[in-house]
CSV table of C-alpha atoms and ligand atoms in Angstrom, one decimal:
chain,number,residue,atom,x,y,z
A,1,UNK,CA,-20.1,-25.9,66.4
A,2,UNK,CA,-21.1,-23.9,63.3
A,3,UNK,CA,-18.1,-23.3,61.0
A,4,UNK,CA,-19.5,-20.3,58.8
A,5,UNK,CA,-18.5,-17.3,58.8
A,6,UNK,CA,-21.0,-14.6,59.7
A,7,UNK,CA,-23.0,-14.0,56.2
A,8,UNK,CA,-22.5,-10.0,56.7
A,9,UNK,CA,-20.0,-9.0,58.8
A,10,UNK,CA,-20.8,-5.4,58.7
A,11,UNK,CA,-24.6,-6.6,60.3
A,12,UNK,CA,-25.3,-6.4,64.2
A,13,UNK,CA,-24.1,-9.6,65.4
A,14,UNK,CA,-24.6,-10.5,69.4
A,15,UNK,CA,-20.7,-11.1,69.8
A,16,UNK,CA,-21.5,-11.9,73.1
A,17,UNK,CA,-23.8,-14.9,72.7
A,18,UNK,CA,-22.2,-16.5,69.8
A,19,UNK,CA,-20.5,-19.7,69.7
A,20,UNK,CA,-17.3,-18.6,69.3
A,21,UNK,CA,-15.5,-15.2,68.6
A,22,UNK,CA,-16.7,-12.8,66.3
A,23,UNK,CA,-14.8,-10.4,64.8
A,24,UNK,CA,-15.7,-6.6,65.2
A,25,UNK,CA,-18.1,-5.1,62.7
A,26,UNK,CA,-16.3,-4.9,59.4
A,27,UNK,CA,-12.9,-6.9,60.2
A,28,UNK,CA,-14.1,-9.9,57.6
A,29,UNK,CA,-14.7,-7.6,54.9
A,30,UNK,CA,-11.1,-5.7,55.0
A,31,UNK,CA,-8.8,-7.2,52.2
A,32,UNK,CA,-6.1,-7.9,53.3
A,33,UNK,CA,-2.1,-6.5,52.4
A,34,UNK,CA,-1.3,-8.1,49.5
A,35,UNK,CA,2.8,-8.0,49.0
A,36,UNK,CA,4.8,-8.2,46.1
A,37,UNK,CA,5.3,-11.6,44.7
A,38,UNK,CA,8.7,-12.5,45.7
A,39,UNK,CA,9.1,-16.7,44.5
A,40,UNK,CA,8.1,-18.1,41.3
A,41,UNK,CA,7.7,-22.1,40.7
A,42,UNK,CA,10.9,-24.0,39.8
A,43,UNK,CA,13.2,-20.4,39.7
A,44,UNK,CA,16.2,-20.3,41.9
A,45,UNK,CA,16.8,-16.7,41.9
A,46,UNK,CA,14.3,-14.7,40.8
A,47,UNK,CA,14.4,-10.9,40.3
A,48,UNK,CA,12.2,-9.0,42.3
A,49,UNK,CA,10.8,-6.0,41.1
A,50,UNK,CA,7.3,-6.0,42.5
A,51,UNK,CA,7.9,-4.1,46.0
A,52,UNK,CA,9.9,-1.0,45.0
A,53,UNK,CA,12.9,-1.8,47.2
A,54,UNK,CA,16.3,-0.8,46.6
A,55,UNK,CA,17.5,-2.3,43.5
A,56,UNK,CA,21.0,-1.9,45.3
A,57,UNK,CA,20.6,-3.4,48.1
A,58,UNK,CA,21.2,-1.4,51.2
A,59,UNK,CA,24.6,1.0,52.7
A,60,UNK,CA,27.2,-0.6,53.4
A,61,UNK,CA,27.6,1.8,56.3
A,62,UNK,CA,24.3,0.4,57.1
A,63,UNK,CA,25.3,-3.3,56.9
A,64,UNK,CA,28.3,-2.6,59.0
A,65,UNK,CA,26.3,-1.3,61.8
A,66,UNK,CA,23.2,-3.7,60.9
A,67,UNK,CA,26.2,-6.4,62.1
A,68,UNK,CA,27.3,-5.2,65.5
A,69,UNK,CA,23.5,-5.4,66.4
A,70,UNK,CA,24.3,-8.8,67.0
A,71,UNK,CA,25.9,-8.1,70.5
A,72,UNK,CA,23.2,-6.9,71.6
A,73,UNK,CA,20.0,-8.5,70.9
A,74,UNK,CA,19.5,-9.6,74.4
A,75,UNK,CA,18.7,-5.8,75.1
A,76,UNK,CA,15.4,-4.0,74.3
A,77,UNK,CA,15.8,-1.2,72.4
A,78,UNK,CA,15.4,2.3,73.5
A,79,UNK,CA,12.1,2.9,73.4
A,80,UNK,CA,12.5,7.1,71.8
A,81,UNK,CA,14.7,5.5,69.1
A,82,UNK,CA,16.6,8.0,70.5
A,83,UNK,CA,19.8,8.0,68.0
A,84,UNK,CA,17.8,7.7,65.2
A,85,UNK,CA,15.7,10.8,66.3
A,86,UNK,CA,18.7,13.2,67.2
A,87,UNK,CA,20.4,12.2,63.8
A,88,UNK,CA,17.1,13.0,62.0
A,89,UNK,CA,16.4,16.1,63.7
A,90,UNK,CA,20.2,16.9,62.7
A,91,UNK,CA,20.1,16.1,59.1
A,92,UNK,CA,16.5,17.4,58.4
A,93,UNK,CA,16.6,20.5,61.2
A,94,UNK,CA,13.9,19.5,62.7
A,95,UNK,CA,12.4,19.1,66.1
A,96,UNK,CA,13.3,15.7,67.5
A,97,UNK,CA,10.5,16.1,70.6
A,98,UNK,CA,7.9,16.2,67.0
A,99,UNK,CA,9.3,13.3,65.3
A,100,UNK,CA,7.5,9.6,65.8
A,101,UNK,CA,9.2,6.6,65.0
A,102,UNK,CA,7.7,3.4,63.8
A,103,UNK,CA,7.8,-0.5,62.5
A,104,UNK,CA,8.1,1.1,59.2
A,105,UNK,CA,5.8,4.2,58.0
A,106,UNK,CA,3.1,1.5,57.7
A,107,UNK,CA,2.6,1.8,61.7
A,108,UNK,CA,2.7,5.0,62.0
A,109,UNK,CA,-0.2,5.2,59.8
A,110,UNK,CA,-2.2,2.6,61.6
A,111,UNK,CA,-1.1,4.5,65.0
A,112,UNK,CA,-2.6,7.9,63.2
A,113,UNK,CA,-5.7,6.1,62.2
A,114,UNK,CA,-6.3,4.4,65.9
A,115,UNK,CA,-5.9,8.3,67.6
A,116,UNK,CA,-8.0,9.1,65.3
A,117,UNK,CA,-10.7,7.5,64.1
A,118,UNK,CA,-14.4,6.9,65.6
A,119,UNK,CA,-16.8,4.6,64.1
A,120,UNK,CA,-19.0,6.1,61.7
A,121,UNK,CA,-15.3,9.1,61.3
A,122,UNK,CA,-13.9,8.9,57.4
A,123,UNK,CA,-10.5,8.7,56.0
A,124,UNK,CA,-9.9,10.5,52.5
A,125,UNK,CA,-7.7,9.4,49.6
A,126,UNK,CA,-6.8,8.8,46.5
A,127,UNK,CA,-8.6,6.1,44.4
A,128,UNK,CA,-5.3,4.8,43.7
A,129,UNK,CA,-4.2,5.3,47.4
A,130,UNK,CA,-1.6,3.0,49.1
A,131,UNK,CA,-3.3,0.3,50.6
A,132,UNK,CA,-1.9,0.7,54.0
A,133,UNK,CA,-4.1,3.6,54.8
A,134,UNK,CA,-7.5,2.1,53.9
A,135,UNK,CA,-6.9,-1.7,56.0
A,136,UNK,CA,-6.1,0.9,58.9
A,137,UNK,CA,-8.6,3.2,58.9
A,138,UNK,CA,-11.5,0.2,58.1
A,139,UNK,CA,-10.2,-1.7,61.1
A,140,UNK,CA,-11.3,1.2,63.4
A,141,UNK,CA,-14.6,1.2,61.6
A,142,UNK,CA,-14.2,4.2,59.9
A,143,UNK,CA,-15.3,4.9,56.5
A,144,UNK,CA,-13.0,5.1,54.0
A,145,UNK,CA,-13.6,7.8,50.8
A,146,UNK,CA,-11.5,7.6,47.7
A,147,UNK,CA,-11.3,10.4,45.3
A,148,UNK,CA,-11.0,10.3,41.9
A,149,UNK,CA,-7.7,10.3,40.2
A,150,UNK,CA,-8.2,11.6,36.8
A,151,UNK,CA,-5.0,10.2,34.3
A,152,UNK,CA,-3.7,8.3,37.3
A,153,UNK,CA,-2.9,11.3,39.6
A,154,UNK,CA,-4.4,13.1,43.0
A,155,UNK,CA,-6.8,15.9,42.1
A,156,UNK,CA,-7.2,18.3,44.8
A,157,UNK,CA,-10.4,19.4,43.9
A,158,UNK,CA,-11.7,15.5,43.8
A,159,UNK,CA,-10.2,15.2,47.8
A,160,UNK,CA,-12.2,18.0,49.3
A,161,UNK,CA,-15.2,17.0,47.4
A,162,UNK,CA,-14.7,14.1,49.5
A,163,UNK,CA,-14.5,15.6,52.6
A,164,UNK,CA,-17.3,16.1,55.2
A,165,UNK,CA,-17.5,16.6,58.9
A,166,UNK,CA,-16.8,13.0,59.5
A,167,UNK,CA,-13.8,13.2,57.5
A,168,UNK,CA,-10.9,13.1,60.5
A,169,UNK,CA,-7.9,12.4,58.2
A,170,UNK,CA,-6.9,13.0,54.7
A,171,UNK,CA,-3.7,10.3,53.7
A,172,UNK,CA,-1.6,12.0,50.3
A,173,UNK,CA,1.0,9.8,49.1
A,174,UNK,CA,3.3,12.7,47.0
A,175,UNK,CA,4.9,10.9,44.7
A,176,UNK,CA,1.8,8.3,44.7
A,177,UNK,CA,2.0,4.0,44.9
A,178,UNK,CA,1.0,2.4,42.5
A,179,UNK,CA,0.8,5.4,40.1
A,180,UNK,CA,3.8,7.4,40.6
A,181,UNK,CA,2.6,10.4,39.9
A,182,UNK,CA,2.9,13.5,42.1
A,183,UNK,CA,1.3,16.6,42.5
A,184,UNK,CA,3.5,19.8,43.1
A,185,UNK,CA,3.7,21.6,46.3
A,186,UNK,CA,1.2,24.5,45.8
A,187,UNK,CA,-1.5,21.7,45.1
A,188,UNK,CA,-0.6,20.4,48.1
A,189,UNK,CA,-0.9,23.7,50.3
A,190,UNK,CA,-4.2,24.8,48.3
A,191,UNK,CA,-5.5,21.4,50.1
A,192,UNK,CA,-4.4,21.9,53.2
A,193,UNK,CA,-5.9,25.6,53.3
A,194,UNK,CA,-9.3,24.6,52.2
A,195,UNK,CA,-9.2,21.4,55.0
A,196,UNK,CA,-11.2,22.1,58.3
A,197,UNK,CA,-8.3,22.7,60.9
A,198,UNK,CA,-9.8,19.8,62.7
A,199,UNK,CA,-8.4,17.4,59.7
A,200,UNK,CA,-4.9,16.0,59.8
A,201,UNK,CA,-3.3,16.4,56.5
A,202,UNK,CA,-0.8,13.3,56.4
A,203,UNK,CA,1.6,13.9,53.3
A,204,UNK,CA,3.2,10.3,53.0
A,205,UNK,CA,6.8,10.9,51.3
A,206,UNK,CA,8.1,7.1,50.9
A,207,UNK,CA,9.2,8.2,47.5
A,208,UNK,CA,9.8,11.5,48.1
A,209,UNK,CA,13.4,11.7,47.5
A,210,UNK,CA,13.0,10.2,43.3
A,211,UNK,CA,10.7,13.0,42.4
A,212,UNK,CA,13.8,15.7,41.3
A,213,UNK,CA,11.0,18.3,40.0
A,214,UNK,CA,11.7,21.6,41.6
A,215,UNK,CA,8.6,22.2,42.3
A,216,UNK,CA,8.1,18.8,44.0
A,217,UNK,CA,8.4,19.7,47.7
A,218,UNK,CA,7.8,16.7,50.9
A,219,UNK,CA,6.2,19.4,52.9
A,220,UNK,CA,8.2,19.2,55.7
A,221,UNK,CA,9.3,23.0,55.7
A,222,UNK,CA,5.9,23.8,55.5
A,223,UNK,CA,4.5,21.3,58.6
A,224,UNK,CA,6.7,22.9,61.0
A,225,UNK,CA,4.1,26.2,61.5
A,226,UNK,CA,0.9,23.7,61.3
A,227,UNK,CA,-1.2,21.9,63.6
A,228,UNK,CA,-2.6,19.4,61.3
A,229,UNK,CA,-0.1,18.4,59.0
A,230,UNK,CA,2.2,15.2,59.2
A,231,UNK,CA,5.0,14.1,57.0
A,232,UNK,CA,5.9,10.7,57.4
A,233,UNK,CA,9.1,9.1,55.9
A,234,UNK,CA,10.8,5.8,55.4
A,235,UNK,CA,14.1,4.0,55.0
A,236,UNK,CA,12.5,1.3,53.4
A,237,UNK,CA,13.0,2.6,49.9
A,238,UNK,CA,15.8,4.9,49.3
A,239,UNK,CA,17.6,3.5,52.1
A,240,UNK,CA,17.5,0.2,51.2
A,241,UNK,CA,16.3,-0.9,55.0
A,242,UNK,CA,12.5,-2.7,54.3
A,243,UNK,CA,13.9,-5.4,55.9
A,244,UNK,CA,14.6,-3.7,58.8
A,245,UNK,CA,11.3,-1.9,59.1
A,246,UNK,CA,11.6,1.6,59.9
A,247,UNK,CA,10.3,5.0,59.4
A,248,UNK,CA,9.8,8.5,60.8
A,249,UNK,CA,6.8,11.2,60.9
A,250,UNK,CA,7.3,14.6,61.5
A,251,UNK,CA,4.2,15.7,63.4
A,252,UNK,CA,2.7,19.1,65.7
A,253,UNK,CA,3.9,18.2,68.9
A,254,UNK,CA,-0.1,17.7,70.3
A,255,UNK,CA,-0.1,14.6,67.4
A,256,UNK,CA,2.9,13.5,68.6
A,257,UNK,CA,2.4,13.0,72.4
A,258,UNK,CA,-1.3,11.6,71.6
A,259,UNK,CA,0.3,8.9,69.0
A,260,UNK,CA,2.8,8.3,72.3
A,261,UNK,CA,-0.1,7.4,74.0
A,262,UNK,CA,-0.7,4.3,72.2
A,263,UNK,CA,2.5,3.6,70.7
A,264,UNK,CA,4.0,0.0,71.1
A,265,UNK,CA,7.1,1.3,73.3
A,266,UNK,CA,10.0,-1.0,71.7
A,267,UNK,CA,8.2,-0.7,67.8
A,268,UNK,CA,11.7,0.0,66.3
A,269,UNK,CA,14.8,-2.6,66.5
A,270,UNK,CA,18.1,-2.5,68.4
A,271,UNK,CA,19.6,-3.4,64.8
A,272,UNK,CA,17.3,-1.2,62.9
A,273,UNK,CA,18.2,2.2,64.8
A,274,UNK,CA,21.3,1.5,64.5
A,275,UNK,CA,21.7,0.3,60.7
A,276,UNK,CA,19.5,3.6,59.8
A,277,UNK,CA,21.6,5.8,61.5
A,278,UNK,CA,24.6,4.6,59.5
A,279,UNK,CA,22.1,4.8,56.5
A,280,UNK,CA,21.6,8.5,57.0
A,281,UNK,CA,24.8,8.8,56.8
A,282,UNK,CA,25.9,7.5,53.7
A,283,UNK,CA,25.8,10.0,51.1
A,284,UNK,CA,27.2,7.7,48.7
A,285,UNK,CA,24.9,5.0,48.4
A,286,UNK,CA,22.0,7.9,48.4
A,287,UNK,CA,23.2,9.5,45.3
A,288,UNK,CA,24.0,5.8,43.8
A,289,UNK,CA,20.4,5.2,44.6
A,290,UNK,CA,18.9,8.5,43.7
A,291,UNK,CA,21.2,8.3,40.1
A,292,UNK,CA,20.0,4.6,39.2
A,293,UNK,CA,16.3,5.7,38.7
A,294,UNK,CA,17.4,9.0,36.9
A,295,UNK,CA,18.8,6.9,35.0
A,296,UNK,CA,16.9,4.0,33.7
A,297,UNK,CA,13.2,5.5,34.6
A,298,UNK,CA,13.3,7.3,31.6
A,299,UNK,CA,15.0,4.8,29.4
A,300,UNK,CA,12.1,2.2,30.8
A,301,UNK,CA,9.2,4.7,29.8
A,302,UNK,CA,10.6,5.4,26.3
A,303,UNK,CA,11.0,1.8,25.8
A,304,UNK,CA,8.0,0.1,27.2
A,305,UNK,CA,6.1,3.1,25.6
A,306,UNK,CA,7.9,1.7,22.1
A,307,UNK,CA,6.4,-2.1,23.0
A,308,UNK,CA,2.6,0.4,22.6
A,309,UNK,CA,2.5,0.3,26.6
A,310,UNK,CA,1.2,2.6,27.8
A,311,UNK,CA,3.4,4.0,31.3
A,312,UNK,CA,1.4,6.2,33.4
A,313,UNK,CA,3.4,9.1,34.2
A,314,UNK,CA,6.1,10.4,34.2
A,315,UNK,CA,7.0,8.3,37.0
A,316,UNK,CA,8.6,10.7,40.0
A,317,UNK,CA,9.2,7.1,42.3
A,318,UNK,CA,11.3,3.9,41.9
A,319,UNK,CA,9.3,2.2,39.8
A,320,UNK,CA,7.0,2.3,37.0
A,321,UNK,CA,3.3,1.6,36.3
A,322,UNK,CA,2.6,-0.2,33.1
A,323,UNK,CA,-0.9,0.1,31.5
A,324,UNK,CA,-2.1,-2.4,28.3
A,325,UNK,CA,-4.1,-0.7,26.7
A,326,UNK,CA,-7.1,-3.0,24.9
A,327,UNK,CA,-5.8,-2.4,21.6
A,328,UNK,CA,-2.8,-4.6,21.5
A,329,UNK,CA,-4.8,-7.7,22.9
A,330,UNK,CA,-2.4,-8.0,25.6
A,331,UNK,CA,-3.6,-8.2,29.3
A,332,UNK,CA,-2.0,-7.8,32.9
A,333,UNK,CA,-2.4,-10.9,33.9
A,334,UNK,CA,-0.9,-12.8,31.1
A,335,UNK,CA,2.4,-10.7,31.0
A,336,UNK,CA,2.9,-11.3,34.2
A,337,UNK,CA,2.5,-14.6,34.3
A,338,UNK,CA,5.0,-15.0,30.8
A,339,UNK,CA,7.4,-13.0,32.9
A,340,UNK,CA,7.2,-14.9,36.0
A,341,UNK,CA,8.0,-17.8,34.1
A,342,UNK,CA,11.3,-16.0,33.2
A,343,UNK,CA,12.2,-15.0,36.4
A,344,UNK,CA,11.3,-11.7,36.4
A,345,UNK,CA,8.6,-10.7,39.3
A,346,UNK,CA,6.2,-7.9,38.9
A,347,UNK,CA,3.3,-6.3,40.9
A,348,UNK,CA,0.1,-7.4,39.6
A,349,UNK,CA,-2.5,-4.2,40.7
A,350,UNK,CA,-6.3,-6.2,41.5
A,351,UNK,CA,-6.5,-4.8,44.6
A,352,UNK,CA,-5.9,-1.6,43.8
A,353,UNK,CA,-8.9,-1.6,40.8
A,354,UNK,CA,-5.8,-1.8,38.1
A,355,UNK,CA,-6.3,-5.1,36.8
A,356,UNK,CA,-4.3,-4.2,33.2
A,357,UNK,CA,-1.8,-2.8,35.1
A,358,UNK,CA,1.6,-4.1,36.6
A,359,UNK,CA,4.0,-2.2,38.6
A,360,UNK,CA,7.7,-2.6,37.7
A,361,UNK,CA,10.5,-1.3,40.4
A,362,UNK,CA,13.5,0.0,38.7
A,363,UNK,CA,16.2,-2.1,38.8
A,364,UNK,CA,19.7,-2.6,37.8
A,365,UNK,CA,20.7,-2.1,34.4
A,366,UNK,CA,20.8,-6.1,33.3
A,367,UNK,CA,17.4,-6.4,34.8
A,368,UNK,CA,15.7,-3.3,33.4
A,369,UNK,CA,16.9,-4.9,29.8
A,370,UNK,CA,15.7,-8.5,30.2
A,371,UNK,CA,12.1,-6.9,31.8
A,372,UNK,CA,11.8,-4.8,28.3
A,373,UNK,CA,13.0,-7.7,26.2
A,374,UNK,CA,10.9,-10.1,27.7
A,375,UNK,CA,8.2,-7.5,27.3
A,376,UNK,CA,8.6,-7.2,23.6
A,377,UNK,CA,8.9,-11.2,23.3
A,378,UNK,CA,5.4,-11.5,25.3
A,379,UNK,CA,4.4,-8.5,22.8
A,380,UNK,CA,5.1,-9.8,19.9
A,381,UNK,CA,3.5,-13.0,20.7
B,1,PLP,C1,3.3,5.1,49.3
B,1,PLP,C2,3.9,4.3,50.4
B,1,PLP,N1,3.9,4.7,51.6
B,1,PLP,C3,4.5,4.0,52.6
B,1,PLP,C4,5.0,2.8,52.4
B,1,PLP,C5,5.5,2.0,53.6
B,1,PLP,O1,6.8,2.0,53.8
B,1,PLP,P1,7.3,1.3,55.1
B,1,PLP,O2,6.2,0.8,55.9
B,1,PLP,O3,8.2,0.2,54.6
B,1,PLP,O4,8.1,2.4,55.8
B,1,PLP,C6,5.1,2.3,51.1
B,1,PLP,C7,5.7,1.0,50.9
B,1,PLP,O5,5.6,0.4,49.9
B,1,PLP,C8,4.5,3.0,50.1
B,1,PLP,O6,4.5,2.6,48.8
């Protein structure tokens, strides 16, 4: 039996008559999900900064609840993620018959691409988009179209120059991953008033809660008198729960009961609903969170801007995005690397067409100092 692969995937194969199974058109050539480093050789406890999670940890509200999960994991969970949905509807004053719940925002991206997407459709982004969107839309054999993102952030104009009448769905990540720059709301609603109404606007707001700009707005308001517009949220990141994989879209109801359609009916976890309710409820560690990155995300620009780094920005997420810049002889790569070695984990950017970038999460104070004096020890030598 032949053990190569097909020499181009994207070519007509006869799936039917080969010797074993193919893969659908364009499968092979998706790259796949690459996570943030989280081990480095011969360190114990490393510090991971290279997936933007919650530097302090997660509610303990949230862990409390998280914990009496365990009497009940013989149980499927409620399939409308009911409690979670009344309590988001409550806090946000929403609609809880428009919201969609999912293993993390992540599937309810996939779930928007699979409704859809037809072969030959197209997705639009961001050059600098968040993966997730792209591995989704590809696997439905859609086309994917990235705009350009002059200095690192979304240009509206650059999206609907992008847009044709293919183009079924147009993915915004406000603040964006890896850059971390946003774009303020009446950006935003320009785009959506110059879309086809046949185009869903997805405005992903995974970070929306760091970006303290008053003109910064998720969009949610706005959604509620739309037909095409989707907001999608997580507790991954401010809520400290991407272990427990969960977030939230608030969609027009017609999105909604189509995504239903083809939803995995138990996608969210007994201990998940319950640990984000308690989550959403604790004010406390919110503010703690929210504070941390007020905090240190300007201290960690001025600094690593003092090392002649050059930090795309300003940030308005968790983390920042580190450029170095030919002139100091430095590259990505070997920083990361030197601060590997020391423990300290960051996100090298290949896959997102960075490659002298890294992406550092903001931490705790103690770790925010030994990343910047690290960084001036790989600097200096
Ligand atoms: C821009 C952006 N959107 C969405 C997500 C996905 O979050 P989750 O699937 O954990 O809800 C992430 C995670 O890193 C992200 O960076």
């Amino acid at each position: 039996m032949s053990q190569s692969s097909p020499k181009t995937p994207g070519a007509v194969i006869d799936r039917a008559s080969a010797d074993r199974p193919v893969p659908k058109a364009g499968i092979l050539e998706i790259h796949a999900y690459v996570p943030g480093k989280a081990s480095a050789p011969g360190i114990d406890k490393p510090v991971k900064l290279s997936a933007n999670e919650n530097a302090l940890g997660s509610s303990p509200k949230a862990r409390a609840a998280y914990a009496e999960a365990v009497d009940r994991l013989q149980v499927y969970p409620d399939p409308r993620t009911s409690i979670v949905r009344t309590a988001i509807a409550q806090h946000y004053r929403l609609e809880p018959e428009r919201l969609i719940f999912g293993c993390g925002s992540d599937e309810i991206f996939a779930l928007l691409n699979q409704t859809y997407l037809e072969p030959g459709d197209n997705i639009v982004q961001g050059e600098f988009a968040f993966a997730a969107f792209a591995i989704g839309a590809r696997a439905c054999q859609a086309e994917v179209r990235s705009a350009k993102e002059p200095g690192h952030r979304i240009d509206v104009d650059e999206l609907l120059s992008c847009v044709d009448e293919r183009t079924r769905l147009v993915f915004l990540a406000n603040p964006g991953n890896p850059t971390g720059t946003w774009i303020p709301f009446s950006e935003v609603r320009r785009l959506h008033e110059a879309l086809p109404p046949s185009v869903v606007l997805v405005l992903d707001g995974a970070y929306a809660e760091f970006c303290l700009d008053p003109s910064f707005d998720d969009g949610l308001e706005y959604a509620r008198a739309q037909e095409n517009v989707v907001v999608t949220h997580t507790f991954s990141k401010l809520y400290g729960l991407a272990g427990l994989r969960i977030g939230w879209a608030y969609a027009p109801l017609a999105i909604t009961e189509a995504v239903d359609r083809i939803r995995l009916p138990f996608n969210t976890t007994v201990p998940a609903q319950l640990a984000a309710v308690a989550a959403l409820d604790d004010v406390e560690f919110r503010d703690a969170s929210i504070e941390l990155v007020e905090r240190w995300r300007p201290w960690l620009t001025q600094q690593l801007g003092g090392l002649g780094l050059e930090v795309v920005g300003p940030s308005a997420a968790n983390f920042v995005l580190i450029g170095f810049p030919d002139r100091s002889g430095k590259t990505a790569g070997d920083a990361e690397a030197f601060l590997s070695a020391r423990g300290l984990l960051l996100r090298t950017l290949y896959n997102y067409g960075l490659p002298n970038h890294l992406r550092l999460t903001i931490g705790l104070e103690e770790q925010n100092r030994a990343v910047v004096e690290a960084l001036a020890e790989f600097m200096r030598s």
